[in-house]
Short mmCIF file of C-alpha atoms and ligand atoms in Angstrom, two decimals:
data_model
loop_
_atom_site.label_atom_id
_atom_site.label_comp_id
_atom_site.label_asym_id
_atom_site.label_seq_id
_atom_site.Cartn_x
_atom_site.Cartn_y
_atom_site.Cartn_z
CA UNK A 1451 -21.55 -16.89 2.39
CA UNK A 1452 -19.90 -14.59 5.38
CA UNK A 1453 -20.47 -11.17 4.84
CA UNK A 1454 -19.38 -8.44 5.30
CA UNK A 1455 -15.96 -9.69 3.39
CA UNK A 1456 -13.01 -9.37 1.03
CA UNK A 1457 -13.04 -11.60 -1.90
CA UNK A 1458 -9.42 -11.33 -3.37
CA UNK A 1459 -8.06 -13.23 -6.30
CA UNK A 1460 -4.68 -14.73 -5.98
CA UNK A 1461 -3.77 -15.10 -9.49
CA UNK A 1462 -4.61 -12.20 -10.50
CA UNK A 1463 -2.72 -9.90 -7.50
CA UNK A 1464 0.28 -12.99 -8.83
CA UNK A 1465 -0.20 -11.89 -12.90
CA UNK A 1466 0.00 -7.95 -11.80
CA UNK A 1467 2.94 -8.90 -10.48
CA UNK A 1468 4.72 -10.50 -12.54
CA UNK A 1469 3.82 -8.14 -15.00
CA UNK A 1470 4.69 -5.43 -13.29
CA UNK A 1471 7.77 -7.08 -12.39
CA UNK A 1472 8.98 -7.86 -15.57
CA UNK A 1473 7.85 -4.35 -17.51
CA UNK A 1474 10.51 -2.82 -14.92
CA UNK A 1475 13.49 -5.63 -15.28
CA UNK A 1476 14.25 -3.88 -18.61
CA UNK A 1477 14.65 -1.21 -17.06
CA UNK A 1478 16.86 -2.45 -14.84
CA UNK A 1479 14.35 -2.54 -12.03
CA UNK A 1480 13.31 -4.44 -8.83
CA UNK A 1481 10.54 -4.26 -7.04
CA UNK A 1482 10.08 -4.79 -3.48
CA UNK A 1483 6.32 -5.52 -3.06
CA UNK A 1484 4.21 -3.85 -0.61
CA UNK A 1485 1.93 -5.34 1.88
CA UNK A 1486 1.05 -3.29 4.72
CA UNK A 1487 -2.34 -2.43 3.43
CA UNK A 1488 -2.93 -6.50 3.31
CA UNK A 1489 -2.26 -6.66 7.34
CA UNK A 1490 1.08 -9.04 6.81
CA UNK A 1491 -1.15 -11.46 4.29
CA UNK A 1492 0.20 -14.43 4.04
CA UNK A 1493 -1.71 -15.49 1.00
CA UNK A 1494 -0.83 -11.85 -0.55
CA UNK A 1495 2.81 -11.94 0.76
CA UNK A 1496 3.26 -15.42 -1.42
CA UNK A 1497 0.91 -14.13 -5.15
CA UNK A 1498 3.29 -11.01 -4.92
CA UNK A 1499 6.49 -13.52 -4.20
CA UNK A 1500 5.28 -15.93 -7.00
CA UNK A 1501 4.93 -13.28 -9.14
CA UNK A 1502 8.60 -12.25 -9.20
CA UNK A 1503 8.94 -9.31 -6.57
CA UNK A 1504 12.28 -9.93 -5.29
CA UNK A 1505 11.17 -9.29 -1.63
CA UNK A 1506 8.67 -7.83 0.66
CA UNK A 1507 8.33 -4.10 1.98
CA UNK A 1508 6.03 -3.29 4.93
CA UNK A 1509 5.70 0.02 7.42
CA UNK A 1510 4.69 -2.00 10.60
CA UNK A 1511 6.93 -4.08 12.64
CA UNK A 1512 3.52 -6.18 13.47
CA UNK A 1513 3.11 -6.98 10.17
CA UNK A 1514 6.42 -8.69 9.16
CA UNK A 1515 6.43 -10.01 12.51
CA UNK A 1516 3.82 -12.24 11.57
CA UNK A 1517 5.05 -12.98 8.05
CA UNK A 1518 7.39 -14.37 9.60
CA UNK A 1519 4.76 -16.02 12.27
CA UNK A 1520 3.77 -17.98 9.10
CA UNK A 1521 7.96 -18.97 7.62
CA UNK A 1522 8.34 -16.21 4.90
CA UNK A 1523 11.75 -16.65 4.45
CA UNK A 1524 11.52 -13.46 1.73
CA UNK A 1525 13.48 -10.46 2.33
CA UNK A 1526 11.59 -8.28 4.64
CA UNK A 1527 12.15 -4.31 4.24
CA UNK A 1528 10.47 -2.43 7.33
CA UNK A 1529 9.74 0.45 5.32
CA UNK A 1530 8.57 3.01 8.10
CA UNK A 1531 11.39 4.52 10.19
CA UNK A 1532 11.40 2.03 12.84
CA UNK A 1533 10.00 3.28 16.42
CA UNK A 1534 12.87 3.43 19.01
CA UNK A 1535 10.89 1.32 21.52
CA UNK A 1536 11.05 -0.94 18.82
CA UNK A 1537 14.36 -1.62 17.62
CA UNK A 1538 14.53 -4.65 18.97
CA UNK A 1539 12.03 -6.23 17.05
CA UNK A 1540 12.59 -4.66 14.10
CA UNK A 1541 16.64 -5.67 13.87
CA UNK A 1542 15.21 -9.72 15.25
CA UNK A 1543 11.85 -9.77 12.01
CA UNK A 1544 13.46 -7.43 9.21
CA UNK A 1545 16.34 -7.82 7.20
CA UNK A 1546 16.47 -3.99 6.17
CA UNK A 1547 15.03 -0.94 7.52
CA UNK A 1548 14.72 2.41 5.96
CA UNK A 1549 16.02 5.11 8.37
CA UNK A 1550 16.11 8.86 8.43
CA UNK A 1551 17.23 9.52 12.05
CA UNK A 1552 20.95 8.49 13.17
CA UNK A 1553 19.70 8.01 16.64
CA UNK A 1554 17.39 5.21 15.70
CA UNK A 1555 20.41 3.83 13.43
CA UNK A 1556 22.83 3.99 16.08
CA UNK A 1557 20.10 2.01 18.74
CA UNK A 1558 19.65 -0.66 15.79
CA UNK A 1559 23.05 -1.21 15.85
CA UNK A 1560 22.74 -2.16 19.74
CA UNK A 1561 20.36 -4.18 19.31
CA UNK A 1562 21.95 -5.87 16.27
CA UNK A 1563 25.31 -6.60 17.95
CA UNK A 1564 22.93 -8.00 21.32
CA UNK A 1565 21.62 -10.68 18.32
CA UNK A 1566 25.13 -11.55 16.85
CA UNK A 1567 23.58 -10.02 13.26
CA UNK A 1568 24.35 -7.47 10.85
CA UNK A 1569 21.31 -4.89 9.55
CA UNK A 1570 20.88 -2.94 6.27
CA UNK A 1571 19.55 0.32 6.61
CA UNK A 1572 18.55 2.05 3.10
CA UNK A 1573 18.90 6.36 3.90
CA UNK A 1574 15.59 8.19 2.39
CA UNK A 1575 16.23 11.07 1.62
CA UNK A 1576 13.08 14.24 1.59
CA UNK A 1577 13.05 15.32 -2.28
CA UNK A 1578 10.11 17.76 -2.03
CA UNK A 1579 7.00 15.47 -0.69
CA UNK A 1580 7.86 16.91 3.01
CA UNK A 1581 6.95 13.17 4.57
CA UNK A 1582 9.74 11.82 5.96
CA UNK A 1583 13.71 11.84 4.38
CA UNK A 1584 17.39 13.55 5.92
CA UNK A 1585 17.19 16.95 3.77
CA UNK A 1586 19.81 16.71 0.78
CA UNK A 1587 22.34 18.49 2.66
CA UNK A 1588 22.50 16.79 5.34
CA UNK A 1589 23.12 13.53 3.27
CA UNK A 1590 26.76 12.85 3.67
CA UNK A 1591 27.07 12.90 7.46
CA UNK A 1592 24.38 11.01 7.69
CA UNK A 1593 26.14 8.31 5.71
CA UNK A 1594 29.60 9.09 7.91
CA UNK A 1595 27.74 8.68 10.89
CA UNK A 1596 25.58 5.64 9.68
CA UNK A 1597 29.14 4.02 8.00
CA UNK A 1598 30.94 4.17 11.49
CA UNK A 1599 28.48 2.33 13.08
CA UNK A 1600 29.00 -1.64 13.90
CA UNK A 1601 26.66 -3.84 13.09
CA UNK A 1602 24.86 -2.46 10.16
CA UNK A 1603 25.55 -2.20 6.77
CA UNK A 1604 24.64 1.08 4.78
CA UNK A 1605 22.13 -0.70 1.43
CA UNK A 1606 21.63 1.92 -0.44
CA UNK A 1607 19.36 5.40 -0.99
CA UNK A 1608 15.80 6.04 -1.10
CA UNK A 1609 13.54 8.60 -1.53
CA UNK A 1610 9.32 8.59 -1.32
CA UNK A 1611 7.63 11.37 -3.07
CA UNK A 1612 3.66 11.56 -3.82
CA UNK A 1613 2.05 10.50 -0.13
CA UNK A 1614 1.71 13.42 1.82
CA UNK A 1615 1.75 16.41 -0.57
CA UNK A 1616 1.17 14.38 -4.09
CA UNK A 1617 4.08 15.80 -5.15
CA UNK A 1618 5.07 13.78 -8.56
CA UNK A 1619 8.81 12.10 -9.45
CA UNK A 1620 9.89 13.71 -12.44
CA UNK A 1621 13.53 13.85 -13.78
CA UNK A 1622 14.52 16.84 -11.57
CA UNK A 1623 13.90 14.87 -8.13
CA UNK A 1624 14.77 11.70 -9.40
CA UNK A 1625 18.05 12.93 -10.94
CA UNK A 1626 18.31 14.45 -7.64
CA UNK A 1627 18.66 11.69 -6.13
CA UNK A 1628 20.85 9.33 -8.63
CA UNK A 1629 23.41 12.59 -8.52
CA UNK A 1630 23.00 12.11 -4.23
CA UNK A 1631 23.95 8.44 -4.27
CA UNK A 1632 26.63 8.71 -6.81
CA UNK A 1633 28.20 11.59 -4.56
CA UNK A 1634 28.27 9.14 -1.82
CA UNK A 1635 30.08 7.02 -3.37
CA UNK A 1636 32.95 9.18 -4.63
CA UNK A 1637 33.15 10.94 -0.72
CA UNK A 1638 33.52 7.51 0.81
CA UNK A 1639 34.77 5.25 -1.94
CA UNK A 1640 31.95 2.27 -1.71
CA UNK A 1641 29.57 1.26 -3.92
CA UNK A 1642 25.30 2.17 -3.34
CA UNK A 1643 23.43 -1.12 -4.16
CA UNK A 1644 20.21 -0.01 -3.77
CA UNK A 1645 18.76 3.04 -5.14
CA UNK A 1646 14.31 2.82 -4.30
CA UNK A 1647 13.09 5.84 -6.53
CA UNK A 1648 9.30 5.18 -4.89
CA UNK A 1649 6.20 3.85 -4.82
CA UNK A 1650 3.48 3.25 -7.62
CA UNK A 1651 2.97 7.25 -8.19
CA UNK A 1652 6.40 6.38 -9.94
CA UNK A 1653 5.60 4.04 -12.56
CA UNK A 1654 4.66 7.09 -15.40
CA UNK A 1655 8.05 8.22 -14.49
CA UNK A 1656 9.70 5.35 -15.19
CA UNK A 1657 7.96 3.75 -18.17
CA UNK A 1658 8.12 7.48 -19.35
CA UNK A 1659 11.21 8.56 -18.60
CA UNK A 1660 14.33 8.87 -21.43
CA UNK A 1661 16.90 8.71 -18.20
CA UNK A 1662 16.38 6.68 -15.05
CA UNK A 1663 19.34 7.31 -13.81
CA UNK A 1664 20.27 5.22 -11.11
CA UNK A 1665 17.07 3.73 -9.61
CA UNK A 1666 17.19 0.38 -9.80
CA UNK A 1667 14.08 -0.36 -7.22
CA UNK A 1668 10.48 0.70 -6.79
CA UNK A 1669 8.26 -0.53 -3.82
CA UNK A 1670 5.31 -1.59 -5.08
CA UNK A 1671 1.27 -1.82 -3.46
CA UNK A 1672 -1.13 -0.52 -5.28
CA UNK A 1673 -0.42 -1.03 -8.80
CA UNK A 1674 0.06 -4.91 -7.29
CA UNK A 1675 -3.44 -4.81 -5.66
CA UNK A 1676 -5.23 -2.40 -7.49
CA UNK A 1677 -3.97 -2.85 -11.06
CA UNK A 1678 -3.90 1.05 -10.66
CA UNK A 1679 -0.45 3.81 -10.74
CA UNK A 1680 -0.54 6.56 -7.84
CA UNK A 1681 -0.51 10.44 -8.91
CA UNK A 1682 -4.18 9.56 -10.89
CA UNK A 1683 -5.33 6.42 -10.51
CA UNK A 1684 -4.98 5.82 -14.18
CA UNK A 1685 -5.94 1.61 -14.78
CA UNK A 1686 -2.65 0.61 -15.90
CA UNK A 1687 -2.54 -1.56 -19.25
CA UNK A 1688 -2.43 -4.95 -18.78
CA UNK A 1689 -3.14 -4.96 -15.17
CA UNK A 1690 -6.36 -6.30 -13.40
CA UNK A 1691 -8.81 -3.54 -11.51
CA UNK A 1692 -11.06 -6.19 -9.91
CA UNK A 1693 -8.58 -8.29 -7.74
CA UNK A 1694 -9.97 -7.52 -4.85
CA UNK A 1695 -14.29 -6.77 -4.35
CA UNK A 1696 -15.97 -6.13 -1.28
CA UNK A 1697 -18.91 -7.83 -0.76
CA UNK A 1698 -21.55 -6.88 2.30
CA UNK A 1699 -25.27 -7.61 2.68
CA UNK A 1700 -28.54 -5.88 2.44
CA UNK A 1701 -30.16 -5.45 5.95
CA UNK A 1702 -32.66 -3.04 5.55
CA UNK A 1703 -34.58 -1.95 2.15
CA UNK A 1704 -37.60 0.65 1.72
CA UNK A 1705 -38.87 3.38 -0.04
CA UNK A 1706 -38.12 6.91 1.80
CA UNK A 1707 -37.87 10.13 1.14
CA UNK A 1708 -34.84 12.04 0.18
CA UNK A 1709 -34.86 14.48 2.57
CA UNK A 1710 -34.85 13.91 6.51
CA UNK A 1711 -37.35 15.67 8.46
CA UNK A 1712 -36.70 17.75 11.39
CA UNK A 1713 -34.05 21.10 13.16
CA UNK A 1714 -31.03 19.27 11.92
CA UNK A 1715 -27.36 18.87 13.36
CA UNK A 1716 -24.22 17.04 13.40
CA UNK A 1717 -24.57 13.29 11.66
CA UNK A 1718 -22.29 10.69 13.93
CA UNK A 1719 -19.40 11.49 11.85
CA UNK A 1720 -19.39 15.46 12.62
CA UNK A 1721 -20.82 16.20 9.16
CA UNK A 1722 -23.75 18.37 8.37
CA UNK A 1723 -25.27 17.82 4.52
CA UNK A 1724 -28.00 19.62 2.33
CA UNK A 1725 -29.68 16.58 0.49
CA UNK A 1726 -31.41 17.44 -3.29
CA UNK A 1727 -35.00 16.34 -2.71
CA UNK A 1728 -35.56 13.98 -5.29
CA UNK A 1729 -38.54 12.56 -4.15
CA UNK A 1730 -39.28 9.06 -2.82
CA UNK A 1731 -36.33 6.80 -3.32
CA UNK A 1732 -35.48 3.11 -3.43
CA UNK A 1733 -33.09 2.70 -0.19
CA UNK A 1734 -31.07 0.03 1.07
CA UNK A 1735 -29.17 -0.56 4.03
CA UNK A 1736 -25.96 -2.53 3.93
CA UNK A 1737 -24.31 -4.20 7.52
CA UNK A 1738 -21.38 -2.57 6.46
CA UNK A 1739 -19.86 0.98 7.55
CA UNK A 1740 -16.79 3.91 8.50
CA UNK A 1741 -15.13 1.04 10.82
CA UNK A 1742 -14.50 -0.74 8.12
CA UNK A 1743 -14.71 0.85 5.25
CA UNK A 1744 -13.69 4.92 3.47
CA UNK A 1745 -17.19 5.32 2.39
CA UNK A 1746 -15.30 8.04 -0.50
CA UNK A 1747 -13.63 4.63 -1.80
CA UNK A 1748 -16.54 2.46 -2.86
CA UNK A 1749 -17.28 1.81 -6.52
CA UNK A 1750 -20.74 0.67 -6.26
CA UNK A 1751 -21.95 -1.82 -9.27
CA UNK A 1752 -24.81 0.28 -12.33
CA UNK A 1753 -27.73 1.63 -10.68
CA UNK A 1754 -26.65 1.70 -6.94
CA UNK A 1755 -25.75 5.00 -5.38
CA UNK A 1756 -23.51 5.39 -2.31
CA UNK A 1757 -26.14 8.36 -0.02
CA UNK A 1758 -23.72 7.89 3.08
CA UNK A 1759 -23.44 6.00 6.24
CA UNK A 1760 -22.56 5.70 9.61
CA UNK A 1761 -19.83 3.71 12.02
CA UNK A 1762 -22.46 0.82 10.85
CA UNK A 1763 -24.79 1.53 8.19
CA UNK A 1764 -23.82 2.36 4.68
CA UNK A 1765 -26.43 3.60 2.66
CA UNK A 1766 -26.95 3.31 -0.80
CA UNK A 1767 -29.99 4.13 -3.51
CA UNK A 1768 -31.29 2.06 -6.18
CA UNK A 1769 -31.97 2.94 -9.56
CA UNK A 1770 -32.78 -1.19 -10.64
CA UNK A 1771 -35.67 -1.66 -8.11
CA UNK A 1772 -36.66 -3.37 -5.42
CA UNK A 1773 -33.35 -5.55 -3.88
CA UNK A 1774 -33.58 -8.47 -1.25
CA UNK A 1775 -32.91 -8.17 2.38
CA UNK A 1776 -30.42 -10.63 2.06
CA UNK A 1777 -29.11 -10.45 -1.39
CA UNK A 1778 -25.35 -8.99 -1.60
CA UNK A 1779 -24.31 -6.14 -2.90
CA UNK A 1780 -20.46 -5.46 -4.69
CA UNK A 1781 -18.20 -2.78 -4.56
CA UNK A 1782 -14.70 -1.66 -6.22
CA UNK A 1783 -12.34 -0.99 -3.66
CA UNK A 1784 -9.89 2.51 -3.30
CA UNK A 1785 -6.70 2.20 -1.62
CA UNK A 1786 -7.71 3.66 1.41
CA UNK A 1787 -11.14 1.77 1.35
CA UNK A 1788 -9.31 -0.94 1.02
CA UNK A 1789 -6.50 -0.41 3.49
CA UNK A 1790 -9.52 -0.57 6.24
CA UNK A 1791 -11.33 -3.30 5.28
CA UNK A 1792 -8.30 -5.08 4.99
CA UNK A 1793 -7.02 -4.15 8.53
CA UNK A 1794 -10.85 -4.43 10.25
CA UNK A 1795 -11.71 -7.76 11.76
CA UNK A 1796 -15.47 -7.49 11.00
CA UNK A 1797 -14.28 -7.73 7.66
CA UNK A 1798 -13.32 -11.85 6.20
CA UNK A 1799 -10.65 -12.21 3.88
CA UNK A 1800 -11.78 -14.66 1.21
CA UNK A 1801 -8.98 -16.46 -0.87
CA UNK A 1802 -9.84 -17.34 -4.25
CA UNK A 1803 -7.62 -18.45 -7.35
CA UNK A 1804 -9.75 -17.53 -10.52
CA UNK A 1805 -7.30 -17.48 -13.39
CA UNK A 1806 -7.57 -21.06 -15.26
CA UNK A 1807 -4.96 -22.90 -14.50
CA UNK A 1808 -3.58 -23.29 -18.26
CA UNK A 1809 -3.09 -19.30 -18.36
CA UNK A 1810 -1.67 -19.26 -14.69
CA UNK A 1811 0.89 -21.54 -16.53
CA UNK A 1812 1.48 -19.04 -19.43
CA UNK A 1813 1.29 -16.47 -16.86
CA UNK A 1814 4.13 -18.73 -14.65
C1 LIG B 1156 3.04 2.71 1.25
C2 LIG B 1156 4.79 2.72 0.95
C3 LIG B 1156 5.08 2.30 -0.37
C4 LIG B 1156 3.80 1.46 -1.11
O1 LIG B 1156 2.90 2.75 -2.34
P1 LIG B 1156 2.23 2.04 -3.32
O2 LIG B 1156 2.04 3.53 -3.87
O3 LIG B 1156 1.39 1.19 -2.14
O4 LIG B 1156 3.29 1.78 -3.77
C5 LIG B 1156 6.44 2.48 -0.36
N1 LIG B 1156 6.84 3.22 -0.20
C6 LIG B 1156 7.02 3.82 1.34
C7 LIG B 1156 7.77 4.53 2.26
C8 LIG B 1156 5.55 3.35 1.54
O5 LIG B 1156 5.34 4.25 2.49
#
């Protein structure tokens, strides 16, 4: 088979999506499945929708355009603030966009008018993680400006925590989001349809909180794809954590010393490292590198240890003896390794559905 490749089990992704959709539905929460780590994969977005996601979300307009080209008609949200220069493309391909700048919403309004369309916006609020979001004190003014624009519908409010600073969703910051939704409703006499509380980092809070307030939507990527919540990377009960596996091919195997020789400076990645001398080891090189994966985000199978790498090489040690050149090695990935591998043109995406048909019927 072609290497390197990602083996992507669509049945497992569908199962993960469905399990989360069902559990969250009991708490009144809908799921927007986030596709940004998949480069807008047609196959994966379909599996997520089959799992019951009410819509898709992606941070790049290019991915959304690719999904539209594959005739995907589901509701799609652009979950990163649109670039001003892309407003026209956003209105054309996304049903909803998440916004924090009124200048952008104004441009979306203009472009929507030209296309004879209405564009929906979710206004994002800053609640402590210090990435994107309108400061809470400015929200009323921004909503007032938004409501005055033609061709724009205010669909809801949202927030995003954990991504930049690791700020954890809790009753305080989520309660603040609910309070703001109520404030906007009473101030303007409107109803806020969607209160989008966050991402895969919100799951522990949702399932543990007595009162989730007005939150009625989450945007989930990592938990569907990798079966883990995003605060501590705990596996979520009942979900597959191995829906996606990386396979790479061995191009060299030699017994080599652990310690480099000669005077040492920076390596190809600008790092310097000290190596403990463990004597000769069984060393293999795989044909994949930091151009395709995040070395720190790979989990090898038993007896294999990742030693390092460069742009095109991954160096591992084997404690299970000799490894034949041409043989394949499998790795689990974290989110950043997945993101890199999915977006590398050098990594083939091999789709399969390994869940027996009877199980799929039960799950469906
Ligand atoms: C990436 C992203 C998500 C999805 O995050 P996961 O941790 O993968 O669930 C949700 N919302 C926004 C705004 C994002 O950028």
